[in-house]
Tab-separated table of C-alpha atoms in Angstrom:
chain	number	residue	atom	x	y	z
A	1	UNK	CA	154.809	44.839	92.457
A	2	UNK	CA	152.993	44.225	89.154
A	3	UNK	CA	153.475	46.135	85.923
A	4	UNK	CA	151.772	49.609	85.979
A	5	UNK	CA	151.548	49.668	89.782
A	6	UNK	CA	153.051	52.625	91.633
A	7	UNK	CA	154.980	52.296	94.886
A	8	UNK	CA	152.007	53.432	96.951
A	9	UNK	CA	149.780	50.796	95.383
A	10	UNK	CA	148.064	53.119	92.925
A	11	UNK	CA	147.483	51.716	89.446
A	12	UNK	CA	147.645	55.165	87.739
A	13	UNK	CA	150.883	56.813	86.676
A	14	UNK	CA	151.826	60.442	87.316
A	15	UNK	CA	151.553	61.202	83.608
A	16	UNK	CA	148.025	59.806	83.420
A	17	UNK	CA	146.913	61.769	86.468
A	18	UNK	CA	148.510	64.925	85.116
A	19	UNK	CA	146.654	64.451	81.794
A	20	UNK	CA	143.405	63.689	83.597
A	21	UNK	CA	143.629	66.773	85.787
A	22	UNK	CA	144.501	69.052	82.878
A	23	UNK	CA	141.475	67.732	80.978
A	24	UNK	CA	139.395	68.329	84.073
A	25	UNK	CA	140.552	71.940	84.156
A	26	UNK	CA	139.563	72.303	80.489
A	27	UNK	CA	136.177	70.673	81.082
A	28	UNK	CA	136.788	67.644	78.866
A	29	UNK	CA	136.988	64.838	81.407
A	30	UNK	CA	134.775	63.509	84.157
A	31	UNK	CA	135.904	63.988	87.732
A	32	UNK	CA	136.941	60.828	89.631
A	33	UNK	CA	134.421	59.495	92.057
A	34	UNK	CA	136.822	59.276	95.006
A	35	UNK	CA	140.206	60.948	94.355
A	36	UNK	CA	143.056	59.227	96.117
A	37	UNK	CA	145.630	60.987	98.281
A	38	UNK	CA	148.019	60.754	95.331
A	39	UNK	CA	145.525	62.541	93.076
A	40	UNK	CA	145.135	65.338	95.582
A	41	UNK	CA	148.901	65.648	95.827
A	42	UNK	CA	149.336	65.881	92.035
A	43	UNK	CA	146.513	68.392	91.791
A	44	UNK	CA	148.181	70.572	94.397
A	45	UNK	CA	151.427	70.484	92.381
A	46	UNK	CA	149.511	71.441	89.224
A	47	UNK	CA	148.020	74.472	90.895
A	48	UNK	CA	151.473	75.541	92.014
A	49	UNK	CA	152.880	75.446	88.442
A	50	UNK	CA	153.352	78.796	86.659
A	51	UNK	CA	150.599	79.567	84.160
A	52	UNK	CA	148.125	77.216	85.771
A	53	UNK	CA	144.571	78.613	85.670
A	54	UNK	CA	143.665	80.320	88.912
A	55	UNK	CA	140.505	79.375	90.672
A	56	UNK	CA	139.785	76.647	88.152
A	57	UNK	CA	137.470	74.881	90.519
A	58	UNK	CA	135.186	77.915	90.741
A	59	UNK	CA	134.940	78.117	86.925
A	60	UNK	CA	134.398	74.444	86.254
A	61	UNK	CA	130.544	74.684	86.311
A	62	UNK	CA	130.647	77.112	83.379
A	63	UNK	CA	132.428	74.628	81.135
A	64	UNK	CA	129.654	72.035	80.892
A	65	UNK	CA	127.255	74.725	79.605
A	66	UNK	CA	129.362	75.188	76.503
A	67	UNK	CA	129.616	71.453	76.133
A	68	UNK	CA	125.808	71.194	76.418
A	69	UNK	CA	125.485	73.662	73.555
A	70	UNK	CA	127.702	71.476	71.397
A	71	UNK	CA	125.619	68.457	72.350
A	72	UNK	CA	122.410	70.288	71.263
A	73	UNK	CA	124.013	71.442	68.006
A	74	UNK	CA	125.173	67.920	67.316
A	75	UNK	CA	121.698	66.550	68.010
A	76	UNK	CA	120.091	69.073	65.642
A	77	UNK	CA	122.630	68.267	62.934
A	78	UNK	CA	121.838	64.582	63.324
A	79	UNK	CA	118.109	65.287	63.011
A	80	UNK	CA	118.664	67.349	59.848
A	81	UNK	CA	120.699	64.529	58.328
A	82	UNK	CA	117.912	62.104	59.196
A	83	UNK	CA	115.270	64.296	57.527
A	84	UNK	CA	117.460	64.713	54.446
A	85	UNK	CA	117.851	60.950	54.236
A	86	UNK	CA	114.123	60.283	54.595
A	87	UNK	CA	112.710	63.169	52.503
A	88	UNK	CA	115.344	65.082	50.562
A	89	UNK	CA	112.812	66.708	48.235
A	90	UNK	CA	110.810	68.131	51.122
A	91	UNK	CA	113.934	69.686	52.625
A	92	UNK	CA	114.580	71.478	49.349
A	93	UNK	CA	111.000	72.778	49.397
A	94	UNK	CA	111.340	74.078	52.943
A	95	UNK	CA	114.479	76.068	52.229
A	96	UNK	CA	113.211	77.331	48.876
A	97	UNK	CA	109.977	78.690	50.339
A	98	UNK	CA	107.617	76.433	48.387
A	99	UNK	CA	104.124	76.330	49.928
A	100	UNK	CA	102.676	73.469	47.895
A	101	UNK	CA	102.585	71.118	50.900
A	102	UNK	CA	101.868	73.752	53.537
A	103	UNK	CA	98.534	73.666	55.367
A	104	UNK	CA	95.729	75.586	53.614
A	105	UNK	CA	94.894	79.099	54.720
A	106	UNK	CA	91.907	79.665	56.960
A	107	UNK	CA	88.787	80.809	55.136
A	108	UNK	CA	88.630	84.509	54.323
A	109	UNK	CA	86.035	86.206	56.530
A	110	UNK	CA	86.920	89.849	55.833
A	111	UNK	CA	88.947	91.824	53.343
A	112	UNK	CA	92.656	91.329	54.144
A	113	UNK	CA	94.802	94.279	55.162
A	114	UNK	CA	97.633	93.534	52.752
A	115	UNK	CA	98.955	91.314	50.003
A	116	UNK	CA	99.984	87.725	50.786
A	117	UNK	CA	103.722	87.163	51.344
A	118	UNK	CA	105.987	86.409	48.438
A	119	UNK	CA	106.442	82.688	47.845
A	120	UNK	CA	109.222	80.847	46.082
A	121	UNK	CA	110.389	81.550	42.548
A	122	UNK	CA	109.824	77.960	41.485
A	123	UNK	CA	108.014	77.478	38.193
A	124	UNK	CA	104.742	75.553	38.041
A	125	UNK	CA	104.684	72.030	36.639
A	126	UNK	CA	101.996	69.729	35.250
A	127	UNK	CA	101.880	67.927	38.594
A	128	UNK	CA	102.088	71.115	40.658
A	129	UNK	CA	100.465	73.884	38.605
A	130	UNK	CA	100.197	76.250	41.599
A	131	UNK	CA	103.809	75.827	42.647
A	132	UNK	CA	105.486	79.093	43.661
A	133	UNK	CA	102.126	80.878	43.917
A	134	UNK	CA	100.201	82.126	46.994
A	135	UNK	CA	97.272	80.187	45.537
A	136	UNK	CA	99.050	76.943	46.487
A	137	UNK	CA	97.570	77.412	49.981
A	138	UNK	CA	94.121	78.505	48.789
A	139	UNK	CA	91.140	76.180	48.846
A	140	UNK	CA	89.921	74.237	45.833
A	141	UNK	CA	86.876	75.332	43.892
A	142	UNK	CA	83.733	76.284	45.809
A	143	UNK	CA	85.457	75.588	49.136
A	144	UNK	CA	87.388	78.848	48.764
A	145	UNK	CA	84.212	80.983	48.714
A	146	UNK	CA	83.168	81.852	52.258
A	147	UNK	CA	79.433	82.005	52.915
A	148	UNK	CA	78.539	83.904	56.115
A	149	UNK	CA	76.003	82.795	58.679
A	150	UNK	CA	72.500	83.803	57.708
A	151	UNK	CA	70.103	86.012	59.619
A	152	UNK	CA	66.789	87.553	58.666
A	153	UNK	CA	67.088	90.608	56.414
A	154	UNK	CA	64.315	92.783	54.991
A	155	UNK	CA	61.579	90.673	53.446
A	156	UNK	CA	63.498	87.410	53.925
A	157	UNK	CA	63.534	85.081	56.908
A	158	UNK	CA	66.769	83.524	58.159
A	159	UNK	CA	66.071	80.336	56.195
A	160	UNK	CA	65.361	82.325	53.020
A	161	UNK	CA	68.567	84.327	53.417
A	162	UNK	CA	70.522	81.094	53.878
A	163	UNK	CA	69.009	79.703	50.690
A	164	UNK	CA	69.721	82.918	48.747
A	165	UNK	CA	73.356	82.932	49.892
A	166	UNK	CA	73.761	79.304	48.799
A	167	UNK	CA	72.271	80.116	45.399
A	168	UNK	CA	74.566	83.136	45.064
A	169	UNK	CA	77.554	80.869	45.561
A	170	UNK	CA	76.040	78.383	43.111
A	171	UNK	CA	76.030	81.146	40.498
A	172	UNK	CA	79.754	81.757	41.088
A	173	UNK	CA	80.395	78.026	40.690
A	174	UNK	CA	78.322	77.830	37.518
A	175	UNK	CA	79.969	80.918	36.018
A	176	UNK	CA	83.580	80.473	37.114
A	177	UNK	CA	84.165	76.790	37.911
A	178	UNK	CA	81.879	74.700	35.688
A	179	UNK	CA	84.151	72.583	33.461
A	180	UNK	CA	81.908	72.906	30.434
A	181	UNK	CA	81.797	76.693	30.714
A	182	UNK	CA	85.567	76.806	31.177
A	183	UNK	CA	85.866	74.894	27.888
A	184	UNK	CA	83.862	77.578	26.133
A	185	UNK	CA	80.292	76.329	26.465
A	186	UNK	CA	77.449	78.756	27.006
A	187	UNK	CA	76.810	79.136	30.782
A	188	UNK	CA	73.144	78.147	30.714
A	189	UNK	CA	72.920	77.169	34.402
A	190	UNK	CA	74.391	80.480	35.519
A	191	UNK	CA	72.219	82.533	33.168
A	192	UNK	CA	69.100	80.744	34.458
A	193	UNK	CA	69.709	82.265	37.909
A	194	UNK	CA	69.652	85.844	36.579
A	195	UNK	CA	66.336	87.680	36.582
A	196	UNK	CA	64.972	87.226	33.033
A	197	UNK	CA	62.983	90.430	33.468
A	198	UNK	CA	66.106	92.571	33.969
A	199	UNK	CA	66.267	94.122	30.522
A	200	UNK	CA	69.737	95.710	30.644
A	201	UNK	CA	71.476	92.506	31.739
A	202	UNK	CA	69.526	90.341	29.327
A	203	UNK	CA	70.502	92.706	26.508
A	204	UNK	CA	74.118	92.521	27.618
A	205	UNK	CA	74.056	88.721	27.607
A	206	UNK	CA	72.512	88.529	24.156
A	207	UNK	CA	75.135	90.862	22.672
A	208	UNK	CA	78.169	89.606	24.598
A	209	UNK	CA	78.053	86.042	23.261
A	210	UNK	CA	77.139	87.051	19.727
A	211	UNK	CA	79.519	89.990	19.263
A	212	UNK	CA	81.964	90.478	22.162
A	213	UNK	CA	83.246	94.015	22.621
A	214	UNK	CA	84.895	96.152	25.266
A	215	UNK	CA	81.476	97.071	26.671
A	216	UNK	CA	79.819	93.704	26.155
A	217	UNK	CA	82.248	90.953	27.005
A	218	UNK	CA	81.010	87.670	28.562
A	219	UNK	CA	84.263	87.516	30.544
A	220	UNK	CA	82.859	90.210	32.830
A	221	UNK	CA	80.683	87.483	34.366
A	222	UNK	CA	81.914	84.125	33.039
A	223	UNK	CA	85.280	82.370	32.711
A	224	UNK	CA	85.766	80.789	29.281
A	225	UNK	CA	88.777	79.417	27.397
A	226	UNK	CA	88.940	78.405	23.756
A	227	UNK	CA	89.642	74.627	23.772
A	228	UNK	CA	91.350	74.709	20.384
A	229	UNK	CA	93.974	77.022	21.848
A	230	UNK	CA	94.042	76.494	25.624
A	231	UNK	CA	93.754	73.559	27.989
A	232	UNK	CA	93.322	73.666	31.740
A	233	UNK	CA	96.117	71.942	33.656
A	234	UNK	CA	94.714	69.478	36.171
A	235	UNK	CA	91.229	69.399	37.645
A	236	UNK	CA	91.631	72.116	40.272
A	237	UNK	CA	90.866	75.828	40.157
A	238	UNK	CA	92.017	77.704	43.245
A	239	UNK	CA	89.694	80.310	44.748
A	240	UNK	CA	89.673	82.801	47.579
A	241	UNK	CA	86.901	85.204	48.506
A	242	UNK	CA	83.674	85.698	50.344
A	243	UNK	CA	80.065	86.768	50.263
A	244	UNK	CA	78.713	89.595	52.392
A	245	UNK	CA	75.173	90.875	52.619
A	246	UNK	CA	72.985	93.682	53.901
A	247	UNK	CA	69.516	95.069	53.418
A	248	UNK	CA	69.090	96.928	50.141
A	249	UNK	CA	66.330	99.032	48.626
A	250	UNK	CA	62.721	98.039	49.367
A	251	UNK	CA	63.888	95.450	51.880
A	252	UNK	CA	65.846	93.419	49.322
A	253	UNK	CA	68.700	91.127	50.303
A	254	UNK	CA	71.800	92.661	48.703
A	255	UNK	CA	74.681	90.184	48.346
A	256	UNK	CA	78.218	91.241	47.402
A	257	UNK	CA	80.545	88.568	46.054
A	258	UNK	CA	84.288	89.256	45.876
A	259	UNK	CA	86.201	86.207	44.647
A	260	UNK	CA	89.562	85.562	42.960
A	261	UNK	CA	89.916	82.561	40.632
A	262	UNK	CA	93.298	81.096	39.594
A	263	UNK	CA	93.282	78.982	36.418
A	264	UNK	CA	96.460	77.050	35.490
A	265	UNK	CA	96.617	76.689	31.720
A	266	UNK	CA	98.878	75.464	28.932
A	267	UNK	CA	98.853	75.490	25.159
A	268	UNK	CA	96.304	73.029	23.779
A	269	UNK	CA	98.705	71.355	21.367
A	270	UNK	CA	101.431	69.378	23.091
A	271	UNK	CA	104.163	70.383	20.663
A	272	UNK	CA	106.431	73.343	21.212
A	273	UNK	CA	105.919	75.479	24.301
A	274	UNK	CA	104.874	73.569	27.434
A	275	UNK	CA	104.877	76.710	29.557
A	276	UNK	CA	102.178	76.833	32.241
A	277	UNK	CA	100.485	80.209	32.566
A	278	UNK	CA	98.094	81.009	35.410
A	279	UNK	CA	95.194	83.243	34.379
A	280	UNK	CA	94.056	85.113	37.487
A	281	UNK	CA	90.592	86.671	37.592
A	282	UNK	CA	88.967	88.641	40.382
A	283	UNK	CA	85.265	89.456	40.175
A	284	UNK	CA	83.098	91.655	42.343
A	285	UNK	CA	79.351	91.310	41.846
A	286	UNK	CA	76.463	92.942	43.681
A	287	UNK	CA	73.278	90.869	43.496
A	288	UNK	CA	69.802	91.837	44.634
A	289	UNK	CA	67.314	89.261	45.859
A	290	UNK	CA	64.212	91.431	45.716
A	291	UNK	CA	60.639	90.955	46.855
A	292	UNK	CA	58.547	89.963	43.780
A	293	UNK	CA	55.643	91.875	45.278
A	294	UNK	CA	57.643	95.108	45.066
A	295	UNK	CA	60.042	94.628	42.149
A	296	UNK	CA	59.680	93.231	38.628
A	297	UNK	CA	61.612	90.007	39.200
A	298	UNK	CA	61.076	86.311	38.590
A	299	UNK	CA	60.813	84.490	41.954
A	300	UNK	CA	63.939	82.488	42.778
A	301	UNK	CA	66.239	84.675	40.676
A	302	UNK	CA	68.366	87.741	41.388
A	303	UNK	CA	69.097	90.994	39.623
A	304	UNK	CA	72.657	92.143	39.008
A	305	UNK	CA	73.192	95.638	40.377
A	306	UNK	CA	76.857	95.957	39.349
A	307	UNK	CA	79.808	93.912	38.152
A	308	UNK	CA	83.537	94.569	38.095
A	309	UNK	CA	86.418	92.332	37.225
A	310	UNK	CA	90.172	92.382	37.056
A	311	UNK	CA	92.279	89.963	35.045
A	312	UNK	CA	95.941	89.199	34.414
A	313	UNK	CA	97.497	86.720	31.984
A	314	UNK	CA	94.202	86.470	30.125
A	315	UNK	CA	95.189	88.110	26.891
A	316	UNK	CA	95.301	91.538	25.296
A	317	UNK	CA	93.735	93.024	22.240
A	318	UNK	CA	90.204	92.977	20.926
A	319	UNK	CA	87.734	90.902	23.003
A	320	UNK	CA	86.959	87.450	21.669
A	321	UNK	CA	84.705	86.182	24.460
A	322	UNK	CA	87.522	83.896	25.687
A	323	UNK	CA	90.572	84.280	27.876
A	324	UNK	CA	93.721	83.985	25.775
A	325	UNK	CA	96.688	83.205	28.049
A	326	UNK	CA	100.000	84.230	26.464
A	327	UNK	CA	102.271	81.388	25.340
A	328	UNK	CA	105.440	81.064	23.286
A	329	UNK	CA	106.953	84.421	22.419
A	330	UNK	CA	103.851	86.197	23.692
A	331	UNK	CA	104.840	85.963	27.361
A	332	UNK	CA	102.921	87.545	30.266
A	333	UNK	CA	105.786	89.942	30.942
A	334	UNK	CA	105.161	91.465	27.517
A	335	UNK	CA	102.006	93.165	28.808
A	336	UNK	CA	102.287	96.924	28.596
A	337	UNK	CA	99.558	98.077	30.981
A	338	UNK	CA	99.804	99.124	34.611
A	339	UNK	CA	101.425	96.731	37.078
A	340	UNK	CA	99.278	94.860	39.548
A	341	UNK	CA	99.604	92.098	42.116
A	342	UNK	CA	96.744	89.756	41.183
A	343	UNK	CA	96.872	88.047	44.598
A	344	UNK	CA	96.422	91.275	46.553
A	345	UNK	CA	92.825	91.378	47.763
A	346	UNK	CA	93.280	94.238	50.222
A	347	UNK	CA	91.743	96.922	47.973
A	348	UNK	CA	88.396	96.949	46.140
A	349	UNK	CA	88.262	95.950	42.493
A	350	UNK	CA	88.930	99.154	40.586
A	351	UNK	CA	88.081	97.940	37.117
A	352	UNK	CA	84.633	98.713	35.736
A	353	UNK	CA	82.607	96.912	33.123
A	354	UNK	CA	83.323	99.558	30.458
A	355	UNK	CA	87.101	99.703	30.923
A	356	UNK	CA	89.251	98.562	28.013
A	357	UNK	CA	92.530	98.113	29.903
A	358	UNK	CA	93.015	94.342	29.544
A	359	UNK	CA	96.807	94.313	29.454
A	360	UNK	CA	97.728	94.731	33.079
A	361	UNK	CA	101.181	93.429	33.899
A	362	UNK	CA	101.246	90.980	36.805
A	363	UNK	CA	104.043	91.539	39.328
A	364	UNK	CA	103.774	87.799	40.057
A	365	UNK	CA	101.766	85.014	38.566
């Protein structure tokens, strides 16, 4: 008889079988393929011992389920470790709520029912100026302005309405996105689209650029920053909004534009404060593309029926004709006006062209 061989020819000792069967009861060992007579005998003795689990065979199927759960948990943990190893920065972004790499939002086709969810509290950087902002998922520039499908309205055919809608968006681009205008240049392209025969608006434009005031401020229609004081961070302005239209008086095409612009800015001089401040502007314009045969209007231009705008982080005090984002000790939280969420587009723009409240305090920027 060789070493490790039992008298009946089995190569497994009693102690090993006892250990195996106990592990089987606890669900931690695989059952033998063909138990020998000796194994059955030892198992019978185990069941006869005091304190042995009763009916262990009937409960055995339940054990693997718990083991499967541990297997799944272990697999998930391994996957997390793999992701951390391959992209540790992205994992931090996921758990911090940063949306900078999230897919862009679908185009806005109607006024939303509520404010966008709160993002992360991460501060913007030169490389990621929209970091921590809902605008991180907004479209860039003109792509964020939704133009609806055209159909014939009043005196205009479908093709003419389509062209008028495109030109309405072009005005928003020329007034709120043109790099020269943003650097303080006069918005000649945008002004050229406004009916030159509309006396009240032409008077407003002449006064606003020469002597800005609370009632005649070019910022009502145009976004301008003073280059000696402010620089735009990066080449992207985020936008979200849409055009809608209906038939107006005398069969005119009446277009309403409601668009929010987000401008990341920093102090022009590199020394000192490198804080990035996002100036957020929402404008609501009502434009009338009227029939020249019925209204005093230059063909190919529109009249402005009304304009409203709301602004945060654009400066307080007497109008200068430029946005003046607060830097250094003059932080945005120092604003003393009413609080507002500049990313909430669920309500109409309340601000009118004659309002002097320019110090609204942004609940987030």
